[in-house]
PDB file of C-alpha atoms in Angstrom:
ATOM      1  CA  MET D   6      71.139 -28.779  19.085  1.00 45.00           C
ATOM      2  CA  LEU D   7      67.448 -28.576  18.880  1.00 48.00           C
ATOM      3  CA  LEU D   8      67.603 -25.811  16.934  1.00 47.00           C
ATOM      4  CA  LEU D   9      69.576 -27.654  14.470  1.00 44.00           C
ATOM      5  CA  ALA D  10      67.543 -30.291  14.871  1.00 48.00           C
ATOM      6  CA  ARG D  11      64.344 -28.685  13.689  1.00 51.00           C
ATOM      7  CA  LEU D  12      66.294 -27.070  10.578  1.00 46.00           C
ATOM      8  CA  ASP D  13      67.052 -30.665   9.662  1.00 51.00           C
ATOM      9  CA  ALA D  14      63.492 -31.685   9.806  1.00 53.00           C
ATOM     10  CA  GLY D  15      62.531 -28.744   7.041  1.00 58.00           C
ATOM     11  CA  PRO D  16      62.885 -25.167   7.019  1.00 54.00           C
ATOM     12  CA  GLU D  17      60.481 -23.615   8.841  1.00 67.00           C
ATOM     13  CA  LEU D  18      60.928 -20.550   7.096  1.00 75.00           C
ATOM     14  CA  HIS D  19      58.573 -17.602   6.963  1.00 78.00           C
ATOM     15  CA  SER D  20      59.322 -15.924   4.028  1.00 84.00           C
ATOM     16  CA  ASN D  21      58.299 -12.287   3.997  1.00 88.00           C
ATOM     17  CA  PRO D  22      60.221  -9.523   2.505  1.00 90.00           C
ATOM     18  CA  VAL D  23      62.913  -8.816   4.733  1.00 91.00           C
ATOM     19  CA  ASP D  24      65.140  -5.190   4.847  1.00 94.00           C
ATOM     20  CA  LEU D  25      68.377  -6.828   5.142  1.00 94.00           C
ATOM     21  CA  SER D  26      69.964  -3.080   5.297  1.00 96.00           C
ATOM     22  CA  ARG D  27      67.917  -2.903   8.525  1.00 97.00           C
ATOM     23  CA  LEU D  28      68.905  -5.698   9.735  1.00 97.00           C
ATOM     24  CA  LEU D  29      72.305  -5.397   9.346  1.00 98.00           C
ATOM     25  CA  ILE D  30      71.972  -1.818  10.955  1.00 98.00           C
ATOM     26  CA  ASP D  31      70.511  -3.518  14.163  1.00 97.00           C
ATOM     27  CA  ALA D  32      72.696  -6.298  14.666  1.00 97.00           C
ATOM     28  CA  VAL D  33      75.876  -4.469  14.067  1.00 98.00           C
ATOM     29  CA  SER D  34      74.379  -1.636  17.008  1.00 97.00           C
ATOM     30  CA  ASP D  35      73.725  -4.899  19.172  1.00 97.00           C
ATOM     31  CA  ALA D  36      77.297  -6.218  18.159  1.00 97.00           C
ATOM     32  CA  HIS D  37      78.871  -2.893  19.695  1.00 97.00           C
ATOM     33  CA  ALA D  38      76.436  -2.818  22.828  1.00 97.00           C
ATOM     34  CA  ALA D  39      78.488  -6.369  23.364  1.00 96.00           C
ATOM     35  CA  GLY D  40      81.628  -5.546  22.254  1.00 97.00           C
ATOM     36  CA  PRO D  41      82.461  -1.768  22.240  1.00 97.00           C
ATOM     37  CA  GLU D  42      85.910  -2.114  22.729  1.00 97.00           C
ATOM     38  CA  HIS D  43      86.008  -3.384  18.757  1.00 98.00           C
ATOM     39  CA  GLN D  44      85.311  -1.011  15.853  1.00 98.00           C
ATOM     40  CA  TRP D  45      82.001  -1.581  14.083  1.00 98.00           C
ATOM     41  CA  GLU D  46      81.774  -0.336  10.529  1.00 98.00           C
ATOM     42  CA  LEU D  47      78.855  -0.334   8.007  1.00 97.00           C
ATOM     43  CA  ASP D  48      79.174   0.007   4.436  1.00 97.00           C
ATOM     44  CA  LEU D  49      76.027  -0.336   2.883  1.00 96.00           C
ATOM     45  CA  PRO D  50      74.061   1.018  -0.287  1.00 94.00           C
ATOM     46  CA  GLU D  51      72.058   3.889  -0.405  1.00 93.00           C
ATOM     47  CA  GLU D  52      68.814   2.065  -1.721  1.00 91.00           C
ATOM     48  CA  PRO D  53      67.741  -0.258   0.982  1.00 91.00           C
ATOM     49  CA  VAL D  54      68.195  -4.235   0.378  1.00 91.00           C
ATOM     50  CA  THR D  55      65.144  -6.006   0.715  1.00 90.00           C
ATOM     51  CA  ILE D  56      65.001  -9.843  -0.020  1.00 88.00           C
ATOM     52  CA  PRO D  57      62.470 -12.488   0.692  1.00 88.00           C
ATOM     53  CA  GLY D  58      63.472 -14.792   3.850  1.00 90.00           C
ATOM     54  CA  ASP D  59      62.928 -15.514   7.282  1.00 93.00           C
ATOM     55  CA  ALA D  60      64.089 -12.106   9.218  1.00 94.00           C
ATOM     56  CA  GLY D  61      64.489 -14.099  12.501  1.00 93.00           C
ATOM     57  CA  ARG D  62      66.239 -16.819  10.768  1.00 92.00           C
ATOM     58  CA  LEU D  63      68.760 -14.028   8.970  1.00 94.00           C
ATOM     59  CA  HIS D  64      69.413 -11.876  11.884  1.00 95.00           C
ATOM     60  CA  GLN D  65      70.349 -14.911  13.569  1.00 92.00           C
ATOM     61  CA  VAL D  66      73.226 -15.677  10.854  1.00 94.00           C
ATOM     62  CA  VAL D  67      74.417 -12.200  11.143  1.00 96.00           C
ATOM     63  CA  THR D  68      74.318 -12.212  14.828  1.00 95.00           C
ATOM     64  CA  ASN D  69      76.280 -15.574  14.766  1.00 93.00           C
ATOM     65  CA  LEU D  70      78.853 -14.164  12.608  1.00 95.00           C
ATOM     66  CA  LEU D  71      79.238 -10.923  14.500  1.00 97.00           C
ATOM     67  CA  ALA D  72      79.588 -12.889  17.515  1.00 95.00           C
ATOM     68  CA  ASN D  73      82.229 -15.312  16.263  1.00 92.00           C
ATOM     69  CA  ALA D  74      84.036 -11.664  14.766  1.00 95.00           C
ATOM     70  CA  ARG D  75      83.861 -10.242  18.486  1.00 96.00           C
ATOM     71  CA  ILE D  76      84.887 -13.292  20.301  1.00 93.00           C
ATOM     72  CA  HIS D  77      88.063 -14.275  18.383  1.00 92.00           C
ATOM     73  CA  THR D  78      89.662 -10.815  17.889  1.00 95.00           C
ATOM     74  CA  PRO D  79      91.355  -8.785  20.465  1.00 96.00           C
ATOM     75  CA  GLU D  80      90.006  -5.538  21.528  1.00 96.00           C
ATOM     76  CA  GLY D  81      90.592  -2.803  19.098  1.00 96.00           C
ATOM     77  CA  THR D  82      89.786  -4.956  16.025  1.00 97.00           C
ATOM     78  CA  ARG D  83      87.577  -3.458  13.474  1.00 97.00           C
ATOM     79  CA  VAL D  84      84.756  -5.329  11.693  1.00 98.00           C
ATOM     80  CA  THR D  85      83.453  -4.071   8.970  1.00 98.00           C
ATOM     81  CA  VAL D  86      79.880  -5.577   7.484  1.00 98.00           C
ATOM     82  CA  SER D  87      78.710  -4.575   4.015  1.00 97.00           C
ATOM     83  CA  ALA D  88      76.209  -5.865   1.819  1.00 95.00           C
ATOM     84  CA  ASP D  89      75.200  -5.230  -1.746  1.00 92.00           C
ATOM     85  CA  ALA D  90      72.593  -6.992  -4.221  1.00 88.00           C
ATOM     86  CA  ASP D  91      71.673  -7.366  -7.808  1.00 84.00           C
ATOM     87  CA  ASP D  92      68.525  -8.575  -9.569  1.00 80.00           C
ATOM     88  CA  GLU D  93      69.533 -11.953  -8.822  1.00 80.00           C
ATOM     89  CA  PHE D  94      70.994 -12.360  -5.188  1.00 83.00           C
ATOM     90  CA  ALA D  95      72.350 -10.453  -2.253  1.00 91.00           C
ATOM     91  CA  ARG D  96      75.652 -10.370  -0.793  1.00 93.00           C
ATOM     92  CA  VAL D  97      76.786  -9.724   2.495  1.00 96.00           C
ATOM     93  CA  ARG D  98      80.653  -9.165   3.800  1.00 97.00           C
ATOM     94  CA  ILE D  99      81.696  -9.294   7.182  1.00 97.00           C
ATOM     95  CA  ALA D 100      85.807  -8.698   7.235  1.00 97.00           C
ATOM     96  CA  ASP D 101      87.816  -8.116  10.648  1.00 97.00           C
ATOM     97  CA  ASP D 102      91.403  -7.199  10.839  1.00 96.00           C
ATOM     98  CA  GLY D 103      92.140  -9.556  13.455  1.00 95.00           C
ATOM     99  CA  PRO D 104      94.899 -12.571  13.381  1.00 95.00           C
ATOM    100  CA  GLY D 105      92.621 -14.535  10.835  1.00 95.00           C
ATOM    101  CA  ILE D 106      91.361 -18.137  10.928  1.00 93.00           C
ATOM    102  CA  PRO D 107      93.242 -21.084  11.408  1.00 92.00           C
ATOM    103  CA  GLU D 108      94.329 -22.920   8.402  1.00 92.00           C
ATOM    104  CA  ALA D 109      93.706 -26.409  10.167  1.00 92.00           C
ATOM    105  CA  ILE D 110      89.618 -25.445  10.637  1.00 89.00           C
ATOM    106  CA  LEU D 111      89.142 -23.525   7.572  1.00 91.00           C
ATOM    107  CA  PRO D 112      87.984 -26.658   5.332  1.00 90.00           C
ATOM    108  CA  THR D 113      85.428 -27.639   8.517  1.00 87.00           C
ATOM    109  CA  LEU D 114      84.762 -24.324   9.943  1.00 89.00           C
ATOM    110  CA  PHE D 115      80.730 -24.787   8.872  1.00 89.00           C
ATOM    111  CA  GLU D 116      80.590 -28.660  10.216  1.00 85.00           C
ATOM    112  CA  ARG D 117      78.738 -29.389  14.097  1.00 75.00           C
ATOM    113  CA  PHE D 118      80.878 -29.232  16.880  1.00 58.00           C
ATOM    114  CA  VAL D 119      83.942 -27.280  15.021  1.00 50.00           C
ATOM    115  CA  ARG D 120      85.275 -24.763  17.669  1.00 51.00           C
ATOM    116  CA  GLY D 121      88.064 -22.290  16.816  1.00 53.00           C
ATOM    117  CA  ASP D 122      91.546 -22.463  18.272  1.00 46.00           C
ATOM    118  CA  ASP D 123      92.150 -20.442  21.416  1.00 44.00           C
ATOM    119  CA  SER D 124      95.210 -18.664  19.943  1.00 39.00           C
ATOM    120  CA  ARG D 125      92.394 -16.733  17.464  1.00 39.00           C
ATOM    121  CA  ALA D 126      90.261 -15.898  20.914  1.00 41.00           C
ATOM    122  CA  ARG D 127      90.588 -13.462  23.214  1.00 38.00           C
ATOM    123  CA  ALA D 128      89.314 -13.458  26.720  1.00 39.00           C
ATOM    124  CA  ARG D 129      86.901 -16.366  27.223  1.00 38.00           C
ATOM    125  CA  GLN D 130      84.784 -14.650  29.579  1.00 38.00           C
ATOM    126  CA  THR D 131      83.027 -13.450  26.055  1.00 40.00           C
ATOM    127  CA  THR D 132      81.420 -16.947  25.761  1.00 40.00           C
ATOM    128  CA  ALA D 133      78.579 -18.800  27.231  1.00 41.00           C
ATOM    129  CA  PRO D 134      79.113 -20.396  30.650  1.00 36.00           C
ATOM    130  CA  GLY D 135      81.150 -23.450  29.414  1.00 38.00           C
ATOM    131  CA  GLY D 136      82.184 -22.161  26.567  1.00 46.00           C
ATOM    132  CA  SER D 137      81.365 -22.443  22.856  1.00 54.00           C
ATOM    133  CA  THR D 138      79.406 -25.590  21.603  1.00 57.00           C
ATOM    134  CA  GLY D 139      80.595 -25.184  17.781  1.00 67.00           C
ATOM    135  CA  LEU D 140      77.036 -24.869  16.447  1.00 79.00           C
ATOM    136  CA  GLY D 141      77.022 -21.774  15.783  1.00 84.00           C
ATOM    137  CA  LEU D 142      78.639 -21.691  12.144  1.00 90.00           C
ATOM    138  CA  ALA D 143      76.721 -24.949  11.337  1.00 89.00           C
ATOM    139  CA  ILE D 144      73.050 -22.915  12.301  1.00 89.00           C
ATOM    140  CA  VAL D 145      74.544 -20.261  10.139  1.00 92.00           C
ATOM    141  CA  ARG D 146      75.325 -22.121   6.829  1.00 92.00           C
ATOM    142  CA  LYS D 147      71.727 -24.401   7.363  1.00 90.00           C
ATOM    143  CA  VAL D 148      70.072 -21.044   7.730  1.00 91.00           C
ATOM    144  CA  ALA D 149      72.195 -19.872   4.509  1.00 91.00           C
ATOM    145  CA  GLU D 150      71.617 -23.023   2.283  1.00 90.00           C
ATOM    146  CA  ASP D 151      67.503 -23.170   3.588  1.00 88.00           C
ATOM    147  CA  HIS D 152      67.459 -19.531   1.934  1.00 88.00           C
ATOM    148  CA  ASP D 153      69.212 -20.754  -1.583  1.00 87.00           C
ATOM    149  CA  GLY D 154      72.158 -19.609  -0.028  1.00 90.00           C
ATOM    150  CA  TRP D 155      75.686 -20.400   0.891  1.00 92.00           C
ATOM    151  CA  VAL D 156      78.205 -18.797   3.285  1.00 94.00           C
ATOM    152  CA  SER D 157      82.178 -19.169   2.924  1.00 95.00           C
ATOM    153  CA  ALA D 158      85.264 -18.182   4.899  1.00 95.00           C
ATOM    154  CA  GLU D 159      88.493 -17.197   4.107  1.00 96.00           C
ATOM    155  CA  ASN D 160      91.334 -15.599   5.439  1.00 96.00           C
ATOM    156  CA  ALA D 161      92.004 -12.244   3.743  1.00 91.00           C
ATOM    157  CA  SER D 162      95.319 -11.367   1.766  1.00 88.00           C
ATOM    158  CA  GLY D 163      96.155  -8.582   4.422  1.00 85.00           C
ATOM    159  CA  GLY D 164      95.407 -10.319   7.385  1.00 89.00           C
ATOM    160  CA  GLY D 165      92.029 -11.018   9.223  1.00 95.00           C
ATOM    161  CA  ALA D 166      88.816 -13.259   8.412  1.00 96.00           C
ATOM    162  CA  LEU D 167      86.309 -12.584   5.711  1.00 96.00           C
ATOM    163  CA  MET D 168      83.144 -14.363   6.130  1.00 96.00           C
ATOM    164  CA  ARG D 169      80.698 -13.919   2.989  1.00 95.00           C
ATOM    165  CA  PHE D 170      76.883 -14.769   2.674  1.00 93.00           C
ATOM    166  CA  ALA D 171      74.756 -14.571  -0.345  1.00 93.00           C
ATOM    167  CA  LEU D 172      71.009 -15.231  -0.490  1.00 89.00           C
ATOM    168  CA  GLY D 173      68.967 -15.825  -3.602  1.00 77.00           C
ATOM    169  CA  PRO D 174      66.429 -17.698  -5.618  1.00 60.00           C
ATOM    170  CA  GLY D 175      67.918 -21.034  -7.370  1.00 44.00           C
ATOM    171  CA  SER D 176      71.346 -21.525  -7.968  1.00 37.00           C
ATOM    172  CA  VAL D 177      73.830 -18.757  -6.313  1.00 44.00           C
ATOM    173  CA  PRO D 178      77.302 -19.096  -7.557  1.00 48.00           C
ATOM    174  CA  GLU D 179      79.598 -19.576  -4.652  1.00 54.00           C
ATOM    175  CA  PRO D 180      82.668 -18.189  -4.342  1.00 54.00           C
ATOM    176  CA  ALA D 181      85.984 -19.766  -6.149  1.00 49.00           C
TER     177      ALA D 181
END
């Protein structure tokens, strides 16, 4: 809650060039260590994706999204992280082939204190003691917005969940 209060008070972002490709490689490596029972995959362009931003906060965004994929899907789930960029903005996709997100919580998923339905979750020993606070995705949204970006979640047409975020200067079009 303290981090959200600080983020609400105004961005304390340290904007420097961030190698988003390296950040994703490191975050997926950490996710694999935390959840070796999942299948972690990376799909990155050959050239590094570099953006201006706060590396620590962006790492937190990716870590939170990967932790959600790990916690809310069963063992053996494939989680694919991909990125691309153009002259305007960078986009990251985190897709899993798990059970998807309950439709009832999709509209409020990035609000504070929203927690996933237990039917999507596997054993709760993977969460912090006492369970989830429901703040992780609210932090993700706030950090993305502070980087002139957005974050979205949807259920993929073939099953599973798809989380997307984009970062860039000025107005970035949100997904339809």
